[in-house]
GROMACS .gro file of C-alpha atoms in nm:
model
  180
    1MET     CA    1   3.625   0.847  -4.332
    2ASN     CA    2   3.271   0.709  -4.391
    3THR     CA    3   3.018   0.922  -4.224
    4GLY     CA    4   2.812   0.625  -4.090
    5ARG     CA    5   3.132   0.472  -3.937
    6PHE     CA    6   3.216   0.810  -3.773
    7PHE     CA    7   2.867   0.826  -3.604
    8ARG     CA    8   2.895   0.462  -3.484
    9LEU     CA    9   3.232   0.534  -3.329
   10THR     CA   10   3.121   0.872  -3.172
   11LYS     CA   11   2.817   0.690  -3.027
   12LYS     CA   12   3.036   0.422  -2.887
   13ALA     CA   13   3.281   0.681  -2.734
   14ILE     CA   14   2.991   0.877  -2.578
   15ALA     CA   15   2.848   0.555  -2.436
   16PHE     CA   16   3.178   0.463  -2.287
   17VAL     CA   17   3.232   0.805  -2.139
   18LEU     CA   18   2.877   0.790  -1.983
   19ALA     CA   19   2.935   0.443  -1.847
   20ALA     CA   20   3.270   0.535  -1.696
   21GLY     CA   21   3.110   0.835  -1.542
   22LEU     CA   22   2.832   0.643  -1.387
   23VAL     CA   23   3.071   0.373  -1.247
   24ALA     CA   24   3.298   0.640  -1.104
   25GLY     CA   25   2.993   0.821  -0.959
   26CYS     CA   26   2.877   0.509  -0.778
   27ASN     CA   27   3.164   0.495  -0.531
   28GLU     CA   28   2.991   0.643  -0.225
   29LYS     CA   29   3.323   0.684  -0.043
   30THR     CA   30   3.459   0.931  -0.287
   31THR     CA   31   3.146   1.138  -0.327
   32GLY     CA   32   3.068   1.191   0.051
   33VAL     CA   33   2.696   1.099  -0.023
   34GLU     CA   34   2.522   0.858   0.220
   35PRO     CA   35   2.430   0.528   0.056
   36VAL     CA   36   2.088   0.403  -0.049
   37LYS     CA   37   1.948   0.149   0.197
   38PHE     CA   38   1.688  -0.118   0.137
   39VAL     CA   39   1.420  -0.284   0.337
   40ASP     CA   40   1.240  -0.623   0.265
   41MET     CA   41   0.873  -0.495   0.288
   42GLU     CA   42   0.720  -0.853   0.287
   43LYS     CA   43   0.941  -0.956   0.582
   44LEU     CA   44   0.889  -0.629   0.753
   45LEU     CA   45   0.515  -0.634   0.729
   46VAL     CA   46   0.490  -0.998   0.851
   47ASP     CA   47   0.759  -0.993   1.121
   48SER     CA   48   0.642  -0.663   1.279
   49GLY     CA   49   0.275  -0.769   1.303
   50LEU     CA   50   0.167  -0.495   1.079
   51ALA     CA   51   0.014  -0.738   0.837
   52GLU     CA   52  -0.171  -0.903   1.099
   53GLN     CA   53  -0.314  -0.576   1.236
   54GLU     CA   54  -0.427  -0.482   0.879
   55ALA     CA   55  -0.587  -0.826   0.833
   56ALA     CA   56  -0.771  -0.800   1.178
   57HIS     CA   57  -0.895  -0.445   1.094
   58LEU     CA   58  -1.024  -0.566   0.751
   59ARG     CA   59  -1.197  -0.858   0.907
   60LEU     CA   60  -1.390  -0.618   1.125
   61VAL     CA   61  -1.466  -0.396   0.830
   62ASN     CA   62  -1.587  -0.699   0.640
   63GLU     CA   63  -1.820  -0.799   0.916
   64ARG     CA   64  -1.962  -0.444   0.937
   65LEU     CA   65  -2.018  -0.455   0.560
   66GLN     CA   66  -2.181  -0.785   0.583
   67GLN     CA   67  -2.419  -0.650   0.850
   68GLY     CA   68  -2.504  -0.366   0.611
   69ALA     CA   69  -2.569  -0.615   0.338
   70GLU     CA   70  -2.806  -0.810   0.564
   71LEU     CA   71  -2.981  -0.487   0.675
   72ALA     CA   72  -3.039  -0.401   0.307
   73GLY     CA   73  -3.165  -0.750   0.237
   74LYS     CA   74  -3.447  -0.694   0.492
   75GLN     CA   75  -3.562  -0.411   0.283
   76TYR     CA   76  -3.606  -0.622  -0.024
   77SER     CA   77  -3.902  -0.806   0.119
   78THR     CA   78  -4.131  -0.500   0.071
   79MET     CA   79  -4.024  -0.433  -0.282
   80ASP     CA   80  -4.140  -0.583  -0.622
   81GLU     CA   81  -3.907  -0.824  -0.809
   82GLU     CA   82  -3.771  -0.556  -1.055
   83LYS     CA   83  -3.691  -0.318  -0.777
   84VAL     CA   84  -3.525  -0.596  -0.573
   85ASN     CA   85  -3.286  -0.677  -0.860
   86LEU     CA   86  -3.192  -0.313  -0.913
   87ALA     CA   87  -3.156  -0.254  -0.533
   88ARG     CA   88  -2.936  -0.561  -0.494
   89GLN     CA   89  -2.712  -0.455  -0.786
   90ALA     CA   90  -2.677  -0.088  -0.644
   91ASP     CA   91  -2.629  -0.215  -0.284
   92GLY     CA   92  -2.370  -0.453  -0.407
   93GLN     CA   93  -2.170  -0.193  -0.591
   94ILE     CA   94  -2.180   0.050  -0.305
   95LEU     CA   95  -2.055  -0.220  -0.066
   96GLN     CA   96  -1.778  -0.326  -0.309
   97PHE     CA   97  -1.667   0.036  -0.350
   98GLN     CA   98  -1.668   0.075   0.027
   99TRP     CA   99  -1.466  -0.246   0.067
  100GLN     CA  100  -1.204  -0.133  -0.181
  101ALA     CA  101  -1.188   0.210  -0.011
  102GLU     CA  102  -1.133   0.042   0.327
  103GLN     CA  103  -0.868  -0.184   0.189
  104GLN     CA  104  -0.680   0.110   0.044
  105ASN     CA  105  -0.710   0.314   0.363
  106ALA     CA  106  -0.587   0.027   0.583
  107ARG     CA  107  -0.277  -0.022   0.355
  108LYS     CA  108  -0.209   0.351   0.365
  109ALA     CA  109  -0.217   0.341   0.740
  110VAL     CA  110   0.033   0.038   0.752
  111LEU     CA  111   0.259   0.210   0.495
  112ALA     CA  112   0.252   0.540   0.694
  113ALA     CA  113   0.375   0.355   1.001
  114VAL     CA  114   0.659   0.195   0.794
  115THR     CA  115   0.739   0.524   0.644
  116GLU     CA  116   0.751   0.693   0.982
  117ALA     CA  117   1.000   0.424   1.118
  118ALA     CA  118   1.219   0.459   0.798
  119MET     CA  119   1.231   0.837   0.824
  120SER     CA  120   1.335   0.803   1.195
  121TRP     CA  121   1.612   0.558   1.092
  122GLN     CA  122   1.721   0.787   0.819
  123ASP     CA  123   1.733   1.097   1.051
  124GLU     CA  124   1.945   0.888   1.294
  125HIS     CA  125   2.182   0.715   1.043
  126GLY     CA  126   2.156   0.910   0.722
  127ALA     CA  127   2.082   0.771   0.384
  128VAL     CA  128   1.996   0.923   0.045
  129ALA     CA  129   1.685   0.700   0.026
  130ILE     CA  130   1.541   0.383   0.172
  131LEU     CA  131   1.380   0.172  -0.092
  132PRO     CA  132   1.194  -0.166  -0.093
  133ARG     CA  133   1.431  -0.451  -0.136
  134GLN     CA  134   1.195  -0.597  -0.402
  135ALA     CA  135   1.295  -0.300  -0.631
  136ALA     CA  136   1.652  -0.419  -0.658
  137LEU     CA  137   1.800  -0.715  -0.825
  138THR     CA  138   2.075  -0.759  -0.560
  139VAL     CA  139   2.141  -0.589  -0.231
  140ALA     CA  140   2.455  -0.600  -0.021
  141LYS     CA  141   2.409  -0.728   0.323
  142ASP     CA  142   2.513  -0.399   0.480
  143ALA     CA  143   2.267  -0.210   0.271
  144ASP     CA  144   1.968  -0.409   0.408
  145ILE     CA  145   1.831  -0.244   0.721
  146THR     CA  146   1.511  -0.449   0.751
  147ASP     CA  147   1.599  -0.577   1.098
  148GLU     CA  148   1.675  -0.220   1.217
  149ILE     CA  149   1.339  -0.094   1.100
  150LEU     CA  150   1.177  -0.386   1.262
  151VAL     CA  151   1.319  -0.286   1.596
  152LYS     CA  152   1.144   0.050   1.552
  153LEU     CA  153   0.811  -0.113   1.465
  154LYS     CA  154   0.820  -0.355   1.752
  155ASN     CA  155   0.488  -0.321   1.946
  156HIS     CA  156   0.363  -0.043   1.710
  157ASN     CA  157  -0.017  -0.023   1.690
  158VAL     CA  158  -0.150   0.115   1.371
  159LYS     CA  159  -0.420   0.371   1.393
  160PHE     CA  160  -0.689   0.274   1.136
  161ASN     CA  161  -0.989   0.469   1.040
  162SER     CA  162  -1.309   0.390   1.236
  163LEU     CA  163  -1.522   0.119   1.100
  164PRO     CA  164  -1.780   0.216   0.832
  165GLU     CA  165  -2.126   0.288   0.905
  166VAL     CA  166  -2.370   0.139   0.669
  167ALA     CA  167  -2.702   0.338   0.631
  168ILE     CA  168  -3.000   0.208   0.438
  169LYS     CA  169  -3.297   0.432   0.344
  170SER     CA  170  -3.625   0.257   0.373
  171GLU     CA  171  -3.881   0.345   0.088
  172GLU     CA  172  -4.163   0.409   0.339
  173GLN     CA  173  -3.982   0.618   0.594
  174ASN     CA  174  -3.713   0.773   0.375
  175THR     CA  175  -3.501   0.774   0.687
  176PRO     CA  176  -3.167   0.578   0.718
  177VAL     CA  177  -3.150   0.260   0.917
  178THR     CA  178  -2.785   0.209   1.044
  179SER     CA  179  -2.578  -0.098   1.114
  180HIS     CA  180  -2.318  -0.080   1.399
   0.00000   0.00000   0.00000
């Protein structure tokens, strides 16, 4: 027998055995393992109101950061042109970094609420895992628990971090001026 042909046949046989094992292992009824469930994250965030809560919090954060930018702008009138340009760039970067951090923190707070609800459902009903529906190509109707998680999130108020405090040091006083 040709060695190359032998290796090709061996590879095909191994692939067949692995595929058969995977298919046989996927039958949850014979393994006794609870199934994987899925949640449509987009629908969940919108229908639960969590997306709107996040957006409302971020509007308040943006207002606070805009107040900080205005406060910083008042300081520019006492600076020479070169310092004004440097100060604007530095202030813009700081405010942009703060905005990005606030967006991330708000999303983490929303996802923590979803995770808490999903873990509660998992404790009550059992499942190996609960995954975003967007991670699957297809999902059986009985594997989608979005509506059940929505019930758990009804009237849930997300606890966001407090609004940021923006402090500007004046050159003359070297003391911070704060926006609230």
